[in-house]
Tab-separated table of C-alpha atoms in Angstrom:
chain	number	residue	atom	x	y	z
A	188	MET	CA	-5.779	12.512	29.452
A	189	THR	CA	-7.052	10.899	26.420
A	190	THR	CA	-6.361	7.175	26.420
A	191	GLN	CA	-5.146	5.176	23.581
A	192	ARG	CA	-8.562	3.633	22.948
A	193	GLU	CA	-10.240	6.897	23.059
A	194	GLU	CA	-8.182	8.268	20.484
A	195	LEU	CA	-8.966	5.486	18.287
A	196	ARG	CA	-12.654	5.590	18.605
A	197	SER	CA	-12.742	9.210	18.040
A	198	SER	CA	-10.715	8.964	14.825
A	199	TRP	CA	-12.565	6.118	13.638
A	200	GLU	CA	-15.658	8.460	13.822
A	201	ARG	CA	-13.846	11.175	11.888
A	202	GLN	CA	-12.642	8.866	9.160
A	203	GLN	CA	-16.044	7.032	9.010
A	204	ALA	CA	-17.885	10.417	8.409
A	205	GLY	CA	-15.472	11.118	5.500
A	206	HIS	CA	-16.235	7.763	3.764
A	207	GLU	CA	-20.075	8.636	4.401
A	208	PRO	CA	-20.838	12.015	4.438
A	209	ASP	CA	-24.523	11.396	5.354
A	210	ARG	CA	-23.464	9.460	8.445
A	211	GLU	CA	-25.247	11.208	10.931
A	212	LEU	CA	-28.528	11.466	9.036
A	213	ARG	CA	-28.361	7.640	8.230
A	214	PHE	CA	-28.050	7.144	12.247
A	215	GLN	CA	-30.906	9.357	12.574
A	216	LEU	CA	-33.151	7.849	10.104
A	217	ILE	CA	-32.489	4.302	11.382
A	218	LEU	CA	-33.864	5.366	14.762
A	219	ASP	CA	-36.527	7.425	13.452
A	220	TYR	CA	-38.018	4.774	11.460
A	221	VAL	CA	-37.571	2.254	14.282
A	222	GLU	CA	-39.648	4.444	16.638
A	223	ALA	CA	-42.216	5.297	14.193
A	224	LEU	CA	-42.773	1.686	12.954
A	225	ALA	CA	-42.201	0.018	16.396
A	226	GLY	CA	-42.216	2.228	19.061
A	227	PRO	CA	-39.183	3.445	21.484
A	228	PRO	CA	-37.429	0.131	21.517
A	229	ARG	CA	-36.460	-1.497	24.807
A	230	ARG	CA	-34.216	-4.249	23.307
A	231	VAL	CA	-31.976	-3.576	20.351
A	232	LEU	CA	-29.551	-5.729	18.223
A	233	ASP	CA	-26.767	-3.967	16.659
A	234	LEU	CA	-25.070	-6.037	13.743
A	235	CYS	CA	-21.435	-5.375	12.764
A	236	CYS	CA	-21.355	-2.869	15.632
A	237	GLY	CA	-17.810	-2.109	15.325
A	238	PRO	CA	-16.565	0.187	18.143
A	239	GLY	CA	-20.130	0.797	19.078
A	240	SER	CA	-20.980	3.923	17.010
A	241	LEU	CA	-24.772	3.055	16.348
A	242	THR	CA	-24.870	1.472	19.767
A	243	ARG	CA	-23.780	4.838	21.373
A	244	ARG	CA	-26.643	6.613	19.385
A	245	VAL	CA	-29.222	4.014	20.182
A	246	LEU	CA	-28.365	4.845	23.922
A	247	ASP	CA	-28.426	8.399	23.583
A	248	ARG	CA	-31.924	8.563	21.936
A	249	PHE	CA	-33.272	5.647	23.987
A	250	PRO	CA	-31.698	5.688	27.400
A	251	ASP	CA	-33.797	2.811	28.858
A	252	SER	CA	-33.151	0.412	25.785
A	253	GLU	CA	-30.925	-2.672	26.090
A	254	VAL	CA	-28.362	-3.468	23.394
A	255	VAL	CA	-26.698	-6.268	22.221
A	256	ALA	CA	-23.813	-5.374	20.004
A	257	VAL	CA	-22.257	-8.077	17.674
A	258	ASP	CA	-19.330	-7.861	15.568
A	259	ILE	CA	-16.044	-10.316	14.629
A	260	ASP	CA	-13.450	-7.744	14.058
A	261	PRO	CA	-10.991	-8.229	17.151
A	262	LEU	CA	-9.772	-4.654	17.387
A	263	LEU	CA	-13.107	-3.048	16.984
A	264	LEU	CA	-14.740	-5.701	19.557
A	265	ASP	CA	-11.819	-4.548	21.853
A	266	LEU	CA	-12.658	-0.781	21.550
A	267	ALA	CA	-16.486	-1.372	21.928
A	268	ARG	CA	-15.748	-3.640	25.287
A	269	ASP	CA	-13.830	-0.756	26.570
A	270	ASP	CA	-16.392	1.909	25.906
A	271	PHE	CA	-19.133	0.008	27.347
A	272	ALA	CA	-17.354	-1.680	30.189
A	273	ASP	CA	-19.330	0.021	32.998
A	274	ASP	CA	-22.700	0.011	30.866
A	275	ASP	CA	-24.795	-2.694	31.847
A	276	ARG	CA	-27.262	-1.721	29.136
A	277	VAL	CA	-24.791	-3.111	26.730
A	278	THR	CA	-23.609	-6.626	26.139
A	279	VAL	CA	-21.115	-7.017	23.439
A	280	VAL	CA	-20.825	-10.406	21.714
A	281	GLU	CA	-18.050	-11.863	19.196
A	282	ARG	CA	-20.200	-13.510	16.429
A	283	GLN	CA	-19.231	-14.716	12.962
A	284	LEU	CA	-22.261	-13.549	11.019
A	285	ALA	CA	-21.403	-15.422	7.737
A	286	ALA	CA	-22.041	-18.682	9.867
A	287	PRO	CA	-25.448	-20.229	9.205
A	288	ASP	CA	-26.269	-20.647	13.013
A	289	TRP	CA	-24.787	-17.128	13.961
A	290	ASP	CA	-27.920	-16.390	16.148
A	291	ARG	CA	-27.674	-19.523	18.117
A	292	GLY	CA	-27.603	-18.665	21.825
A	293	LEU	CA	-28.706	-14.982	21.250
A	294	PRO	CA	-31.601	-13.556	22.886
A	295	THR	CA	-35.092	-13.310	20.843
A	296	GLY	CA	-37.859	-11.128	20.963
A	297	PHE	CA	-35.907	-7.918	20.004
A	298	ASP	CA	-37.701	-4.931	19.099
A	299	ALA	CA	-35.404	-3.567	16.504
A	300	VAL	CA	-32.164	-5.049	14.681
A	301	VAL	CA	-30.107	-2.214	13.210
A	302	THR	CA	-26.845	-1.961	11.034
A	303	ALA	CA	-24.971	0.370	9.110
A	304	THR	CA	-22.265	0.275	6.235
A	305	ALA	CA	-21.582	-3.507	6.830
A	306	MET	CA	-23.958	-5.707	4.955
A	307	HIS	CA	-22.497	-5.266	1.539
A	308	TRP	CA	-19.232	-7.375	2.373
A	309	PHE	CA	-21.294	-10.483	2.726
A	310	PRO	CA	-21.622	-12.818	-0.159
A	311	ALA	CA	-25.340	-13.369	-1.333
A	312	ASP	CA	-25.670	-16.786	0.340
A	313	ALA	CA	-24.065	-15.502	3.401
A	314	LEU	CA	-26.297	-12.491	3.577
A	315	ALA	CA	-29.277	-14.771	2.948
A	316	GLY	CA	-28.413	-16.505	6.294
A	317	VAL	CA	-27.922	-13.079	8.207
A	318	TYR	CA	-31.442	-11.996	7.099
A	319	GLY	CA	-33.007	-15.412	8.283
A	320	GLY	CA	-31.220	-15.031	11.699
A	321	VAL	CA	-32.453	-11.557	12.034
A	322	ALA	CA	-36.031	-12.882	11.394
A	323	ARG	CA	-35.601	-15.454	14.060
A	324	VAL	CA	-34.365	-12.891	16.764
A	325	LEU	CA	-36.941	-10.190	15.911
A	326	ARG	CA	-40.518	-10.018	17.647
A	327	SER	CA	-43.727	-10.071	15.435
A	328	GLY	CA	-43.897	-6.335	14.416
A	329	GLY	CA	-40.142	-5.628	15.020
A	330	VAL	CA	-37.961	-3.453	12.794
A	331	PHE	CA	-34.886	-4.295	10.731
A	332	ALA	CA	-33.221	-1.171	9.515
A	333	ASN	CA	-29.916	-1.489	7.381
A	334	ALA	CA	-28.247	1.557	6.000
A	335	ASP	CA	-25.786	0.418	3.365
A	336	HIS	CA	-24.328	0.484	0.111
A	337	VAL	CA	-27.502	-0.527	-2.234
A	338	PRO	CA	-26.725	0.509	-5.705
A	339	ILE	CA	-29.104	1.948	-8.169
A	340	ALA	CA	-30.542	-0.465	-10.878
A	341	GLU	CA	-30.132	1.604	-13.934
A	342	PRO	CA	-26.400	1.420	-14.960
A	343	VAL	CA	-25.786	5.000	-16.370
A	344	LEU	CA	-27.247	6.469	-13.071
A	345	ARG	CA	-25.000	3.793	-10.934
A	346	ALA	CA	-22.105	5.060	-12.841
A	347	ALA	CA	-22.775	8.589	-12.242
A	348	ALA	CA	-23.456	8.130	-8.382
A	349	ASP	CA	-20.231	6.031	-8.397
A	350	ARG	CA	-17.961	8.859	-9.978
A	351	LEU	CA	-19.357	11.584	-7.642
A	352	HIS	CA	-18.859	9.392	-4.488
A	353	ALA	CA	-15.127	8.720	-5.949
A	354	GLU	CA	-14.328	12.296	-6.303
A	355	HIS	CA	-15.699	12.896	-2.547
A	356	LEU	CA	-13.315	10.209	-1.450
A	357	ARG	CA	-10.411	11.803	-3.400
A	358	ILE	CA	-10.718	15.384	-2.005
A	359	THR	CA	-11.773	14.243	1.606
A	360	PHE	CA	-8.882	12.044	1.873
A	361	ALA	CA	-6.112	13.857	-0.075
A	362	GLU	CA	-4.519	14.884	3.479
A	363	ALA	CA	-6.878	12.881	5.905
A	364	GLU	CA	-6.572	9.549	7.354
A	365	ASP	CA	-8.959	7.039	5.818
A	366	CYS	CA	-10.326	3.610	7.022
A	367	ASP	CA	-7.344	1.758	5.750
A	368	GLY	CA	-4.943	4.183	7.262
A	369	TRP	CA	-6.715	3.961	10.261
A	370	TYR	CA	-6.047	0.114	10.567
A	371	GLU	CA	-2.485	0.451	9.626
A	372	ARG	CA	-1.876	3.106	12.412
A	373	ALA	CA	-3.904	1.018	14.696
A	374	TYR	CA	-2.195	-2.081	14.186
A	375	GLY	CA	1.594	-0.269	14.227
A	376	ASP	CA	0.922	-0.033	18.013
A	377	PRO	CA	2.167	-2.827	20.012
A	378	SER	CA	-1.042	-3.607	22.042
A	379	TYR	CA	-2.777	-4.296	18.711
A	380	ALA	CA	-0.203	-5.806	16.460
A	381	GLY	CA	-1.077	-9.435	16.881
A	382	LEU	CA	-4.578	-8.714	15.860
A	383	ARG	CA	-3.871	-8.175	12.197
A	384	ALA	CA	-3.551	-11.875	11.451
A	385	GLU	CA	-6.577	-12.472	13.424
A	386	ARG	CA	-8.763	-10.207	11.524
A	387	GLU	CA	-7.233	-11.569	8.308
A	388	LYS	CA	-8.523	-15.008	9.329
A	389	VAL	CA	-11.771	-14.273	10.293
A	390	PHE	CA	-12.464	-12.140	7.216
A	391	ALA	CA	-10.894	-14.701	4.686
A	392	HIS	CA	-13.958	-15.814	2.976
A	393	TRP	CA	-14.756	-11.764	1.845
A	394	ASP	CA	-12.957	-10.542	-1.102
A	395	GLY	CA	-14.292	-6.897	-1.539
A	396	ASP	CA	-17.880	-5.186	-1.779
A	397	LEU	CA	-20.491	-7.629	-3.046
A	398	LEU	CA	-23.446	-5.231	-3.664
A	399	GLN	CA	-26.962	-6.202	-4.089
A	400	ARG	CA	-29.725	-4.187	-5.560
A	401	GLU	CA	-32.478	-2.755	-3.662
A	402	GLY	CA	-35.119	-5.358	-5.231
A	403	TRP	CA	-32.716	-8.172	-4.330
A	404	HIS	CA	-32.854	-6.995	-0.517
A	405	VAL	CA	-36.738	-6.537	-0.434
A	406	ASP	CA	-37.160	-10.006	-1.909
A	407	LEU	CA	-34.955	-11.870	0.129
A	408	LEU	CA	-36.400	-10.053	3.259
A	409	ARG	CA	-39.918	-10.934	2.450
A	410	ARG	CA	-39.009	-14.603	1.767
A	411	ASN	CA	-37.477	-14.695	5.456
A	412	GLY	CA	-40.777	-13.674	6.876
A	413	PHE	CA	-40.846	-9.739	6.739
A	414	GLU	CA	-44.262	-8.577	5.453
A	415	ARG	CA	-43.181	-5.176	4.374
A	416	ALA	CA	-39.808	-3.941	3.168
A	417	GLY	CA	-38.470	-1.257	1.269
A	418	ALA	CA	-35.902	1.379	0.745
A	419	MET	CA	-36.873	4.584	2.878
A	420	TRP	CA	-33.971	6.959	1.953
A	421	ARG	CA	-31.419	7.049	-0.890
A	422	ARG	CA	-28.388	8.998	-1.732
A	423	GLY	CA	-26.656	7.848	-4.980
A	424	ASN	CA	-25.821	3.865	-4.442
A	425	ASP	CA	-26.513	4.359	-0.709
A	426	ALA	CA	-29.988	3.550	0.745
A	427	LEU	CA	-31.582	2.664	4.059
A	428	VAL	CA	-33.818	-0.342	3.525
A	429	VAL	CA	-36.496	-1.049	6.529
A	430	ALA	CA	-38.505	-4.029	7.121
A	431	ILE	CA	-41.071	-5.116	9.198
A	432	ARG	CA	-41.224	-8.709	10.762
A	433	ALA	CA	-44.630	-10.433	10.266
């Protein structure tokens, strides 16, 4: 029998795939570049892990790896902890990445730090702190891979990509549950009703997408000790930015 948490995890996967039609390709490319640049990783840090989508794919691809999965959303943390409760390869950690010392107490020497569709929520100063922490926990030669909304610099091309994506969302979610609908349904369950206020509190400093262009990310990573950085894949205003720790 499917449990409540299992249903929420599976429906999370469906609505996220609707929002990002290349979601599986992004996950694959993240792991492809990690392996190509740093070898099969033994220790991985998953930032803004959600219910564990990328962590699960890390383990499927690299079953001997260990993952520290970090998030602040109380509902998603509950789903991740439930999913990996019996897997000693995974440690799920609550951490506010917007805090300047977010990496304090975490292990160091990671082979890879990975994240998907999350960094665009951070204000520029907070994201600078995230990247600084990533540099501190990665080993020399370790890889940071971030698949996210990274807009095209040219305004006409950027606007065209935005229009195409908006049309995709309109068609996809005409009769399907989107991310906001998923949260509304989850919070409607008595088990999670109290988490809405908690989530609003931890995300109070965020007020929507705060998109930075590719060059901004690359420059910031280089200033934080990454000797090489660049976009390795792009579709419209989404890109995979990869960097190697010096």
